[in-house]
Every structure is written in C-alpha cells, then in structure tokens.
Tab-separated table of C-alpha atoms and ligand atoms in Angstrom:
chain	number	residue	atom	x	y	z
A	155	MET	CA	-22.018	-9.345	22.988
A	156	ASN	CA	-22.129	-5.439	22.171
A	157	PRO	CA	-18.627	-3.980	20.636
A	158	GLU	CA	-17.447	-3.097	23.808
A	159	GLU	CA	-17.839	-6.611	25.622
A	160	THR	CA	-16.141	-7.880	22.052
A	161	LEU	CA	-13.363	-5.380	22.664
A	162	LEU	CA	-12.899	-6.077	26.127
A	163	LYS	CA	-13.060	-10.114	25.986
A	164	GLU	CA	-10.361	-9.781	22.790
A	165	ALA	CA	-8.020	-7.279	25.402
A	166	ASP	CA	-8.285	-9.633	28.263
A	167	ARG	CA	-6.200	-12.268	25.934
A	168	CYS	CA	-3.067	-9.892	26.252
A	169	VAL	CA	-1.053	-10.980	29.064
A	170	LYS	CA	1.239	-7.498	29.297
A	171	CYS	CA	4.281	-9.849	28.694
A	172	GLY	CA	5.969	-6.612	26.085
A	173	ILE	CA	7.292	-9.143	23.684
A	174	CYS	CA	5.528	-7.158	20.715
A	175	LEU	CA	7.304	-3.670	21.814
A	176	PRO	CA	10.695	-3.751	20.019
A	177	HIS	CA	8.381	-4.895	16.857
A	178	CYS	CA	6.276	-1.470	17.157
A	179	PRO	CA	7.432	1.065	14.887
A	180	THR	CA	6.342	3.999	16.741
A	181	TYR	CA	7.148	2.358	20.235
A	182	THR	CA	10.833	2.379	19.031
A	183	LEU	CA	10.713	5.713	17.712
A	184	THR	CA	9.275	7.598	21.237
A	185	ARG	CA	9.606	4.832	23.678
A	186	ASP	CA	6.383	6.393	25.348
A	187	GLU	CA	4.646	3.358	26.718
A	188	GLY	CA	1.085	5.023	25.064
A	189	ASP	CA	2.780	4.339	21.853
A	190	SER	CA	3.366	0.695	22.019
A	191	PRO	CA	1.093	-2.406	21.579
A	192	ARG	CA	0.853	-3.203	25.337
A	193	GLY	CA	-0.028	0.538	26.377
A	194	ARG	CA	-2.557	1.131	23.201
A	195	ILE	CA	-4.179	-2.256	24.618
A	196	SER	CA	-4.639	-0.812	28.078
A	197	LEU	CA	-5.983	2.456	26.449
A	198	ILE	CA	-8.865	0.271	24.242
A	199	GLN	CA	-9.448	-1.808	27.716
A	200	GLY	CA	-9.958	2.202	29.935
A	201	ILE	CA	-12.369	3.349	26.706
A	202	ALA	CA	-14.264	0.494	26.179
A	203	GLY	CA	-14.723	-0.045	30.051
A	204	GLY	CA	-15.921	3.489	30.382
A	205	GLN	CA	-12.970	4.447	32.709
A	206	LEU	CA	-11.438	6.452	30.162
A	207	ASP	CA	-12.104	9.273	27.124
A	208	SER	CA	-9.435	11.273	27.245
A	209	ALA	CA	-7.901	13.527	23.791
A	210	ARG	CA	-4.460	12.171	25.242
A	211	ALA	CA	-5.707	7.914	25.034
A	212	ASN	CA	-7.091	9.177	21.330
A	213	ARG	CA	-4.164	11.041	20.045
A	214	HIS	CA	-1.299	7.331	21.630
A	215	LEU	CA	-4.117	5.335	19.297
A	216	ASP	CA	-4.551	7.652	16.380
A	217	ARG	CA	-0.715	7.369	16.010
A	218	CYS	CA	-0.916	3.237	15.754
A	219	LEU	CA	-0.025	2.706	11.913
A	220	SER	CA	-1.661	-0.130	12.070
A	221	CYS	CA	1.235	-1.926	10.472
A	222	LEU	CA	0.350	-5.807	12.759
A	223	ALA	CA	4.045	-5.652	13.700
A	224	CYS	CA	2.788	-6.469	17.355
A	225	GLN	CA	0.241	-9.038	15.538
A	226	ALA	CA	2.798	-10.765	14.216
A	227	ALA	CA	4.818	-10.946	17.143
A	228	CYS	CA	2.517	-11.698	19.707
A	229	PRO	CA	2.838	-15.501	21.427
A	230	SER	CA	-0.620	-14.945	22.990
A	231	GLY	CA	-2.329	-14.248	19.780
A	232	VAL	CA	-4.304	-11.123	20.278
A	233	ASP	CA	-5.780	-10.132	17.519
A	234	TYR	CA	-4.635	-6.827	17.837
A	235	SER	CA	-6.342	-5.636	14.249
A	236	GLN	CA	-9.465	-6.116	15.835
A	237	LEU	CA	-9.006	-4.085	18.809
A	238	ILE	CA	-7.619	-0.607	16.896
A	239	ASP	CA	-10.393	-1.209	14.112
A	240	GLY	CA	-13.088	-1.875	16.790
A	241	ILE	CA	-12.337	1.333	18.858
A	242	ARG	CA	-11.774	3.429	15.781
A	243	ALA	CA	-15.471	2.598	14.710
A	244	SER	CA	-16.338	3.433	17.890
A	245	ARG	CA	-15.725	7.061	17.047
A	246	GLN	CA	-17.109	9.729	14.954
A	247	LYS	CA	-15.186	10.642	12.519
A	248	SER	CA	-14.174	14.497	11.356
A	249	ARG	CA	-16.576	16.246	8.042
A	250	GLY	CA	-12.639	16.739	6.847
A	251	GLU	CA	-11.690	13.120	7.426
A	252	ARG	CA	-14.523	12.105	5.594
A	253	LEU	CA	-14.088	14.840	3.036
A	254	ALA	CA	-10.721	13.585	2.138
A	255	HIS	CA	-11.135	9.661	1.971
A	256	HIS	CA	-14.114	10.274	-0.623
A	257	LEU	CA	-11.531	12.316	-2.481
A	258	ILE	CA	-8.708	10.006	-2.513
A	259	THR	CA	-10.860	6.924	-3.374
A	260	HIS	CA	-13.173	8.209	-5.928
A	261	LEU	CA	-11.328	11.207	-8.092
A	262	PRO	CA	-8.957	8.916	-9.792
A	263	TYR	CA	-11.541	6.904	-11.451
A	264	ARG	CA	-13.554	10.185	-12.896
A	265	SER	CA	-13.059	10.403	-16.665
A	266	TRP	CA	-12.336	14.251	-16.266
A	267	SER	CA	-9.316	13.619	-13.799
A	268	ARG	CA	-6.832	13.097	-16.500
A	269	LEU	CA	-7.543	16.865	-17.444
A	270	GLY	CA	-8.560	18.088	-13.776
A	271	LEU	CA	-4.963	16.482	-12.765
A	272	TRP	CA	-3.146	18.273	-15.895
A	273	LEU	CA	-4.467	21.505	-14.909
A	274	TYR	CA	-3.958	21.305	-11.574
A	275	ARG	CA	-0.065	20.712	-12.391
A	276	HIS	CA	0.027	23.535	-15.307
A	277	THR	CA	-2.044	26.243	-14.339
A	278	GLY	CA	-2.524	28.643	-11.371
A	279	ILE	CA	-4.862	26.227	-9.084
A	280	ARG	CA	-2.046	24.405	-7.648
A	281	PRO	CA	-0.113	27.605	-5.661
A	282	LEU	CA	-3.868	28.892	-5.151
A	283	LEU	CA	-4.687	25.244	-3.723
A	284	ARG	CA	-1.619	24.916	-1.545
A	285	THR	CA	-2.167	28.048	-0.065
A	286	LEU	CA	-5.545	27.748	1.021
A	287	GLY	CA	-5.801	23.932	0.971
A	288	GLY	CA	-4.617	23.556	4.700
A	289	ARG	CA	-1.522	21.229	5.846
A	290	ARG	CA	-3.190	17.790	4.948
A	291	PHE	CA	-3.517	19.226	1.670
A	292	ARG	CA	0.217	20.283	1.270
A	293	ARG	CA	1.139	17.395	2.264
A	294	LEU	CA	-0.544	15.410	-0.200
A	295	ASP	CA	0.780	18.102	-3.103
A	296	GLY	CA	3.734	17.253	-1.482
A	297	LEU	CA	3.998	13.650	-2.581
A	298	LEU	CA	2.738	13.938	-5.927
A	299	PRO	CA	5.498	12.822	-8.648
A	300	ASP	CA	6.532	15.407	-10.971
A	301	GLN	CA	5.466	12.720	-13.802
A	302	ALA	CA	2.350	11.837	-12.512
A	303	ARG	CA	-0.756	11.312	-14.508
A	304	VAL	CA	-4.135	9.175	-13.876
A	305	GLY	CA	-3.623	5.922	-15.887
A	306	SER	CA	-6.424	5.065	-18.441
A	307	TRP	CA	-6.850	1.374	-19.635
A	308	ARG	CA	-8.268	-0.078	-21.972
A	309	SER	CA	-11.288	-2.979	-20.914
A	310	CYS	CA	-8.756	-5.935	-22.376
A	311	TYR	CA	-5.516	-6.771	-23.399
A	312	PRO	CA	-4.987	-9.794	-25.635
A	313	ALA	CA	-2.542	-12.092	-25.013
A	314	ALA	CA	0.675	-11.579	-26.905
A	315	THR	CA	1.442	-15.343	-26.737
A	316	SER	CA	-0.103	-19.155	-26.576
A	317	ARG	CA	-2.775	-18.109	-24.467
A	318	GLN	CA	-2.543	-19.537	-20.500
A	319	GLY	CA	-5.373	-17.700	-19.108
A	320	ARG	CA	-7.502	-14.691	-18.057
A	321	VAL	CA	-6.767	-12.571	-15.311
A	322	GLY	CA	-8.284	-9.338	-13.718
A	323	LEU	CA	-6.185	-6.446	-13.002
A	324	PHE	CA	-7.041	-4.563	-9.727
A	325	THR	CA	-5.534	-0.552	-9.937
A	326	GLY	CA	-6.065	0.670	-6.681
A	327	CYS	CA	-7.991	4.405	-6.250
A	328	ALA	CA	-4.690	6.196	-5.516
A	329	GLY	CA	-2.598	3.685	-7.287
A	330	ARG	CA	-4.423	5.077	-10.757
A	331	ILE	CA	-1.788	7.934	-10.474
A	332	SER	CA	1.020	6.784	-8.301
A	333	ASP	CA	1.111	2.800	-9.812
A	334	ARG	CA	0.032	4.203	-12.960
A	335	THR	CA	3.753	2.844	-14.907
A	336	ALA	CA	3.735	-0.300	-12.555
A	337	LEU	CA	0.145	-1.327	-13.527
A	338	ASP	CA	1.311	-0.564	-17.364
A	339	ALA	CA	4.388	-3.057	-16.581
A	340	ALA	CA	2.203	-5.500	-15.256
A	341	ILE	CA	0.237	-5.547	-18.203
A	342	ALA	CA	3.112	-6.062	-20.410
A	343	VAL	CA	4.504	-8.770	-18.642
A	344	LEU	CA	1.428	-10.693	-17.859
A	345	THR	CA	0.362	-10.443	-21.697
A	346	ARG	CA	3.589	-11.506	-22.611
A	347	LEU	CA	3.270	-14.956	-20.322
A	348	GLY	CA	0.201	-15.729	-21.975
A	349	PHE	CA	-2.801	-13.779	-20.341
A	350	GLU	CA	-5.304	-11.846	-21.313
A	351	VAL	CA	-5.544	-9.057	-18.867
A	352	VAL	CA	-9.368	-7.638	-18.068
A	353	VAL	CA	-8.955	-4.043	-16.429
A	354	PRO	CA	-12.796	-3.496	-15.757
A	355	ASP	CA	-13.775	0.083	-15.650
A	356	ASP	CA	-16.249	-0.683	-12.892
A	357	GLN	CA	-14.280	-1.287	-10.039
A	358	GLY	CA	-13.661	0.794	-6.912
A	359	CYS	CA	-11.214	1.500	-4.176
A	360	CYS	CA	-10.384	-1.296	-1.929
A	361	GLY	CA	-11.895	-0.235	1.389
A	362	ALA	CA	-8.847	-0.424	3.483
A	363	MET	CA	-8.633	3.600	4.034
A	364	HIS	CA	-11.881	3.073	5.701
A	365	GLN	CA	-11.732	0.146	7.400
A	366	HIS	CA	-8.400	1.124	9.313
A	367	THR	CA	-9.574	4.519	9.855
A	368	GLY	CA	-13.294	3.373	11.558
A	369	ASP	CA	-16.045	3.178	8.889
A	370	PRO	CA	-16.221	-0.502	7.883
A	371	ARG	CA	-19.255	0.454	6.414
A	372	THR	CA	-17.731	2.593	3.665
A	373	ALA	CA	-15.403	-0.552	3.200
A	374	GLU	CA	-18.119	-2.902	2.702
A	375	THR	CA	-19.520	-0.693	-0.167
A	376	MET	CA	-16.550	-0.788	-1.711
A	377	ALA	CA	-16.178	-4.833	-1.556
A	378	THR	CA	-19.986	-4.635	-3.272
A	379	ILE	CA	-18.843	-2.553	-5.997
A	380	ASN	CA	-15.719	-5.218	-6.574
A	381	HIS	CA	-17.389	-8.293	-6.468
A	382	LYS	CA	-19.741	-6.803	-9.035
A	383	ALA	CA	-16.570	-5.706	-11.129
A	384	PHE	CA	-14.980	-8.955	-11.231
A	385	ALA	CA	-18.030	-11.254	-11.559
A	386	ASP	CA	-18.908	-12.900	-14.644
A	387	LYS	CA	-15.993	-11.931	-16.631
A	388	GLU	CA	-15.004	-15.272	-17.033
A	389	LEU	CA	-11.544	-14.684	-14.883
A	390	ASP	CA	-9.037	-17.156	-13.524
A	391	ALA	CA	-7.668	-14.779	-10.656
A	392	VAL	CA	-8.298	-11.366	-9.645
A	393	LEU	CA	-4.160	-9.785	-9.366
A	394	TYR	CA	-3.218	-6.724	-7.082
A	395	LEU	CA	-0.323	-4.705	-6.878
A	396	ALA	CA	-0.396	-2.652	-3.771
A	397	SER	CA	0.017	-5.023	-0.627
A	398	GLY	CA	-1.827	-2.273	1.563
A	399	CYS	CA	-4.956	-3.093	-1.165
A	400	GLY	CA	-4.241	-6.892	-1.290
A	401	THR	CA	-5.019	-7.287	3.077
A	402	GLN	CA	-8.398	-5.789	2.432
A	403	LEU	CA	-9.390	-7.547	-0.666
A	404	ALA	CA	-7.762	-10.778	0.668
A	405	GLY	CA	-10.700	-10.767	3.412
A	406	GLN	CA	-13.504	-9.916	0.769
A	407	PRO	CA	-15.549	-12.700	-0.778
A	408	LEU	CA	-14.597	-11.813	-4.204
A	409	PRO	CA	-15.951	-14.178	-7.290
A	410	VAL	CA	-12.133	-15.460	-8.082
A	411	PRO	CA	-8.898	-16.277	-6.228
A	412	VAL	CA	-6.937	-13.594	-5.264
A	413	PHE	CA	-2.951	-13.227	-5.703
A	414	GLU	CA	-0.523	-10.322	-5.529
A	415	ILE	CA	1.064	-9.798	-8.701
A	416	SER	CA	4.966	-11.335	-7.786
A	417	GLN	CA	2.896	-14.444	-6.071
A	418	PHE	CA	1.086	-14.925	-9.227
A	419	LEU	CA	3.916	-14.515	-11.438
A	420	ASN	CA	6.133	-16.992	-9.393
A	421	ARG	CA	3.389	-19.747	-9.640
A	422	CYS	CA	2.366	-19.479	-13.717
A	423	HIS	CA	4.044	-21.544	-16.411
A	424	TRP	CA	7.138	-19.389	-18.115
A	425	PRO	CA	7.481	-20.008	-21.940
A	426	TYR	CA	10.663	-21.223	-22.927
A	427	ASP	CA	11.721	-18.574	-25.058
A	428	MET	CA	10.772	-15.538	-22.784
A	429	ALA	CA	14.298	-14.372	-22.033
A	430	LEU	CA	15.065	-11.878	-19.295
A	431	ASN	CA	17.710	-9.943	-20.206
A	432	PRO	CA	20.436	-8.909	-17.090
A	433	VAL	CA	19.795	-5.809	-15.235
A	434	ASP	CA	22.959	-4.793	-14.011
A	435	SER	CA	21.983	-2.803	-10.786
A	436	ALA	CA	21.576	-2.473	-7.105
A	437	VAL	CA	18.382	-2.973	-6.152
A	438	GLY	CA	17.157	-2.056	-2.782
A	439	LEU	CA	14.092	-4.795	-1.582
A	440	HIS	CA	11.489	-2.590	1.236
A	441	SER	CA	9.150	-5.372	2.414
A	442	PRO	CA	6.162	-3.389	3.350
A	443	CYS	CA	4.294	-3.991	6.411
A	444	THR	CA	1.044	-4.795	4.955
A	445	LEU	CA	2.939	-7.758	2.800
A	446	ARG	CA	5.413	-8.576	5.647
A	447	HIS	CA	2.646	-8.909	8.386
A	448	GLN	CA	-0.389	-9.488	7.524
A	449	LEU	CA	-0.385	-11.192	3.835
A	450	LYS	CA	3.116	-13.041	4.947
A	451	LEU	CA	4.619	-12.923	1.095
A	452	ALA	CA	7.383	-10.963	2.031
A	453	ASP	CA	9.445	-13.906	-0.091
A	454	GLU	CA	7.386	-13.347	-3.503
A	455	PRO	CA	9.037	-10.307	-4.600
A	456	GLU	CA	12.302	-11.639	-4.012
A	457	ARG	CA	12.063	-14.985	-5.821
A	458	LEU	CA	10.443	-12.746	-8.599
A	459	LEU	CA	13.529	-10.675	-9.331
A	460	LEU	CA	15.900	-13.279	-8.716
A	461	ARG	CA	14.906	-14.542	-12.031
A	462	ILE	CA	16.593	-11.421	-13.640
A	463	PRO	CA	19.921	-12.248	-14.441
A	464	GLY	CA	22.735	-9.337	-13.019
A	465	ILE	CA	20.643	-7.866	-10.853
A	466	ARG	CA	22.436	-7.488	-7.020
A	467	LEU	CA	19.111	-7.959	-4.689
A	468	ILE	CA	19.719	-6.054	-0.757
A	469	ARG	CA	16.776	-6.690	1.414
A	470	LEU	CA	15.933	-3.885	3.056
A	471	ASP	CA	14.723	-5.584	5.898
A	472	GLN	CA	16.377	-3.194	9.023
A	473	ILE	CA	13.428	-0.625	7.669
A	474	GLN	CA	10.491	-1.046	10.570
A	475	CYS	CA	7.665	0.791	8.822
A	476	CYS	CA	8.428	3.973	6.281
A	477	GLY	CA	5.592	5.668	7.983
A	478	ALA	CA	2.883	5.821	4.902
A	479	ALA	CA	0.170	3.177	6.312
A	480	GLY	CA	-2.400	4.623	3.797
A	481	SER	CA	-3.882	8.300	5.062
A	482	TYR	CA	-1.401	8.048	8.116
A	483	LEU	CA	1.295	10.027	6.073
A	484	LEU	CA	-1.720	12.991	5.957
A	485	GLU	CA	-3.336	12.560	9.316
A	486	GLN	CA	-0.132	12.206	11.576
A	487	PRO	CA	2.514	13.845	9.298
A	488	GLU	CA	5.001	14.693	12.395
A	489	MET	CA	5.380	10.818	12.837
A	490	SER	CA	4.897	10.122	9.409
A	491	ASP	CA	7.893	12.442	8.950
A	492	ALA	CA	9.983	10.816	11.505
A	493	LEU	CA	8.964	7.352	10.581
A	494	GLY	CA	10.120	8.258	7.101
A	495	ALA	CA	13.417	9.966	8.129
A	496	ARG	CA	14.769	7.467	10.037
A	497	ALA	CA	13.931	5.210	6.638
A	498	ILE	CA	16.086	6.632	4.600
A	499	GLN	CA	18.376	7.390	7.168
A	500	GLN	CA	18.807	3.205	7.176
A	501	LEU	CA	19.772	3.406	3.447
A	502	ARG	CA	22.690	5.984	4.074
A	503	ASP	CA	25.519	4.069	3.225
A	504	LEU	CA	23.867	1.739	0.291
A	505	GLU	CA	24.762	2.479	-2.896
A	506	LEU	CA	21.245	1.682	-5.071
A	507	GLN	CA	20.210	2.079	-8.408
A	508	PHE	CA	16.480	1.040	-7.309
A	509	LEU	CA	14.525	0.928	-4.451
A	510	ALA	CA	11.719	-1.735	-5.469
A	511	THR	CA	8.644	-1.804	-2.795
A	512	SER	CA	5.206	-3.916	-3.161
A	513	ASN	CA	3.104	-1.051	-1.771
A	514	SER	CA	1.450	2.316	-3.019
A	515	GLY	CA	1.730	4.484	0.063
A	516	CYS	CA	5.236	3.613	0.442
A	517	ALA	CA	6.341	3.870	-2.733
A	518	LEU	CA	5.405	7.672	-2.485
A	519	GLN	CA	6.726	8.098	1.106
A	520	LEU	CA	10.183	6.581	0.522
A	521	ALA	CA	10.270	8.122	-3.207
A	522	SER	CA	9.523	11.575	-1.405
A	523	GLY	CA	12.192	10.974	1.234
A	524	LEU	CA	14.707	10.125	-1.171
A	525	ARG	CA	14.354	13.061	-3.324
A	526	GLN	CA	14.200	15.239	0.165
A	527	ALA	CA	17.658	13.883	0.606
A	528	GLY	CA	18.969	14.398	-2.494
A	529	ARG	CA	19.468	10.579	-3.466
A	530	LYS	CA	19.267	9.827	-7.294
A	531	ILE	CA	17.379	6.141	-6.183
A	532	ARG	CA	14.547	5.202	-8.467
A	533	THR	CA	11.765	4.062	-6.907
A	534	VAL	CA	10.090	1.188	-8.664
A	535	HIS	CA	7.082	-1.703	-8.252
A	536	PRO	CA	9.224	-5.357	-8.622
A	537	VAL	CA	7.103	-5.960	-11.671
A	538	GLU	CA	8.414	-2.712	-13.469
A	539	LEU	CA	12.143	-4.212	-13.009
A	540	VAL	CA	10.791	-7.604	-15.080
A	541	GLU	CA	9.528	-5.367	-17.668
A	542	ILE	CA	12.656	-3.249	-17.815
A	543	SER	CA	14.349	-6.942	-17.939
A	544	LEU	CA	12.046	-7.904	-20.732
A	545	ARG	CA	12.928	-5.096	-23.071
A	546	GLU	CA	15.359	-5.181	-26.124
A	547	ARG	CA	18.727	-4.953	-24.787
A	548	GLY	CA	20.315	-1.943	-24.843
A	549	SER	CA	16.859	-0.053	-23.828
A	550	GLU	CA	16.996	2.175	-21.203
A	551	GLN	CA	17.281	0.731	-17.829
A	552	THR	CA	17.460	3.513	-15.079
B	664	LIG	S1	-0.101	-8.039	22.364
B	664	LIG	FE1	0.971	-9.931	22.509
B	664	LIG	S2	3.004	-9.666	22.762
B	664	LIG	FE2	2.044	-7.844	23.409
B	664	LIG	S3	2.001	-7.524	25.403
B	664	LIG	FE3	-0.610	-8.107	24.821
B	664	LIG	S4	0.207	-10.625	24.834
B	664	LIG	FE4	2.465	-9.644	24.967
B	665	LIG	S1	-0.099	-1.919	14.836
B	665	LIG	FE1	2.165	-1.111	14.429
B	665	LIG	S2	1.958	1.055	15.484
B	665	LIG	FE2	0.174	-0.178	16.248
B	665	LIG	S3	0.729	-0.340	18.080
B	665	LIG	FE3	1.240	-2.541	16.495
B	665	LIG	S4	3.476	-2.349	16.012
B	665	LIG	FE4	2.688	-0.412	16.846
C-alpha cells in the first residue's frame, strides 16, 4: 500500500458524525468547518485522492495544532495523528522552516550557547536581529523570559539520602533554556528522595517538532541519538518534564522505561522523614494537551501537588489549548495569539500566585500572555512547587 492509500484507508474510518467538533480548539475559535477535524479529514481525503491541491486546503491543515483532542473524543477510533502527520510528511518543507527547526533543536546543546545567549541579551545584537530577523524570529525573541539562561548540568548527581535507584534525566532542546529552573528542581527533589540522577551530555532533542511538521526521518535520527545516550548507564528509568517531549519519547525504543516526572514521583517511595512544608498559595493547574489527550496522565501532577500542605489547587480544565503546540506558536502567530488570549481571558476571575503546567511550550506561551495582561502570576512546572515546599520553612515561596 502506498502512503496515499494508507491515508485514505484510515480517513475512511471517519463517519463524519461531528462528535469531535466541540473538542477542537481551532473550530471553536473560527467556527469554520475547514478548521475542524472532520473538515480536515475531508481535505486530507481530497489531497490523498488527487482531487485537491489548493493553498486554501493547506492553510486549514497548517492551522491544526496536532493537539489530538479530536482523536481522544472520536467514538470511531480514527487515528487522526497518523492522518495529519502523514499528509504533512507528503509536503516539502521550506528552507526557512528547516533552518528554524534546526536552530531551535541544536543550539541549546552547544557549549558556547550560554555565552551566545548572554551576548545576545546584553549587547546590541538583540535589537539588530529583531530588526533583521523577520516575524518568526521576533516572536521567538518575545517569548524569551528575562531571566533565561542555558542550563548546564553535571553528568551525575549523587543521592542525598539512602539510595533508592538511578535515573536518567531528559532535558529537551528548548527546555534547556525554558525549563532550566524546573530541571534543577527535579534534580533537587530526586536526589533528596534517594535517587542518583544522570544527565547524559550527548542526549538530543526528542524529535517531536520534526515528527509533527512532516520530517519523520530527522525524528528517527533523534531517537537513535537518545537511545545511545541513555544506554549502558545502568538506569532504572528515564524521566522527562515536558509532556510534549514525552509523547515522542513514549513511542521510541529507549533502553529503559520512560516516565513523566510527576508519574514517577507518585510511584516512588517517600522517606518518612522527608517533610513537605506548607505552600500557602493558590495554584492554577493547567493540563497540556499532550499530557491530557496523548499521554493520558492528566491526574499525575494533581496527585503530586496534593501532597503539599496548604496548597489551594484550581484545575484549569476550561482551557482547551493555549496555542503553543511546539513550533506552531512561531508558524501560526495569529491563531496561536488568539488561542493564547482566550486562555488568559479564562483566568481573568482567578486570584492565583502560581500557574503550574507540565509542558515547556505551554509555559512560555502562558507566561508571555500573563506578562502582556499585566498579571503577576508565576508560571512553574509542578516539580518546582515540590522543590519550593522541600526548602527550609520561611524561605522564599513566590
Ligand atoms: S473524526 Fe471521529 S468524531 Fe470526528 S467526525 Fe470523524 S468519526 Fe466523527
Ligand atoms: S488535532 Fe486539535 S486542532 Fe487539529 S483537528 Fe484535532 S482537535 Fe482540532
């Protein structure tokens, strides 16, 4: 069966019932059938069948977030992920797209990137590049938090108490900048729990950005790099923080079991003398699409955070999708902005000290929206709240 026939066979399973429509963030925003899962499946059928090849069809397909809320809701079990990834793989990516993906997924691993980022932020390079760099670049720059630094980690952190095991930590590519504090917090919590934490310096990007933008071959190369990086290290598990990376890692043949950090912390033994101090704060808990619809681990961060005394947890289930979706926030700025603004609007009546989310892209998008709205809510990964709670009583909590 050729790739088009495979797509047509899967698309034929869609009975066009429309049950998925209210679950689709782009459809609920535009009310345009072309921006709905059902409409997109029809467009895929037209393109794969050779009856359709229009820029307008591709515009609707490009506006899909790959959030898979539709797939989770579909009673016919249509594999929408296969359809959207497959049709995107059949198209040539532009040089600009390839270059942008290469820079995002490779630069954070370079030893000179820390100095590069410092020079970028503290010299005249930034205004110059903002002028010359185009809209996509300016948008990326606008997401960069003020305190952004490229993380660097030792290859191994010893357990701080009776040893429970040895785990590998997956950093992610953009996460090395955006999740630096959260990754440090994860190391602090894991070592306090008695785990040795290995951070291989030869690990790479998970490949999700490539997989969902029509470049499965590069995604496979990334999988091979990560398999090698985490092999032969006598690990009990590999842990990730960003759920967007998790969806990709979960489908890869890594040499040891892979866990989301909250899921792992909920399963492991907590020493009786490891007291969590109260965090007297209202925390909005955002559930990324990847955690909810793809990994089906939405309850894990909540279970973890409920261990912390004093915390007032508010689930933000009303947010359908924040509009980050990997490179979507760069490539579909209008739709991404509109979804981001809708998410921030849905928080308007809530008095929160923290907004906790388990995905780097969502954290960047929501933090940027909160900054623009003048809201002083700190965006964190759930594991950061555990680390704050583990600190000495009276230390800074917000
Ligand atoms: S994708 Fe599933 S839920 Fe949506 S229209 Fe098709 S069959 Fe119905
Ligand atoms: S993946 Fe998300 S944005 Fe795309 S059609 Fe499905 S629900 Fe809509």
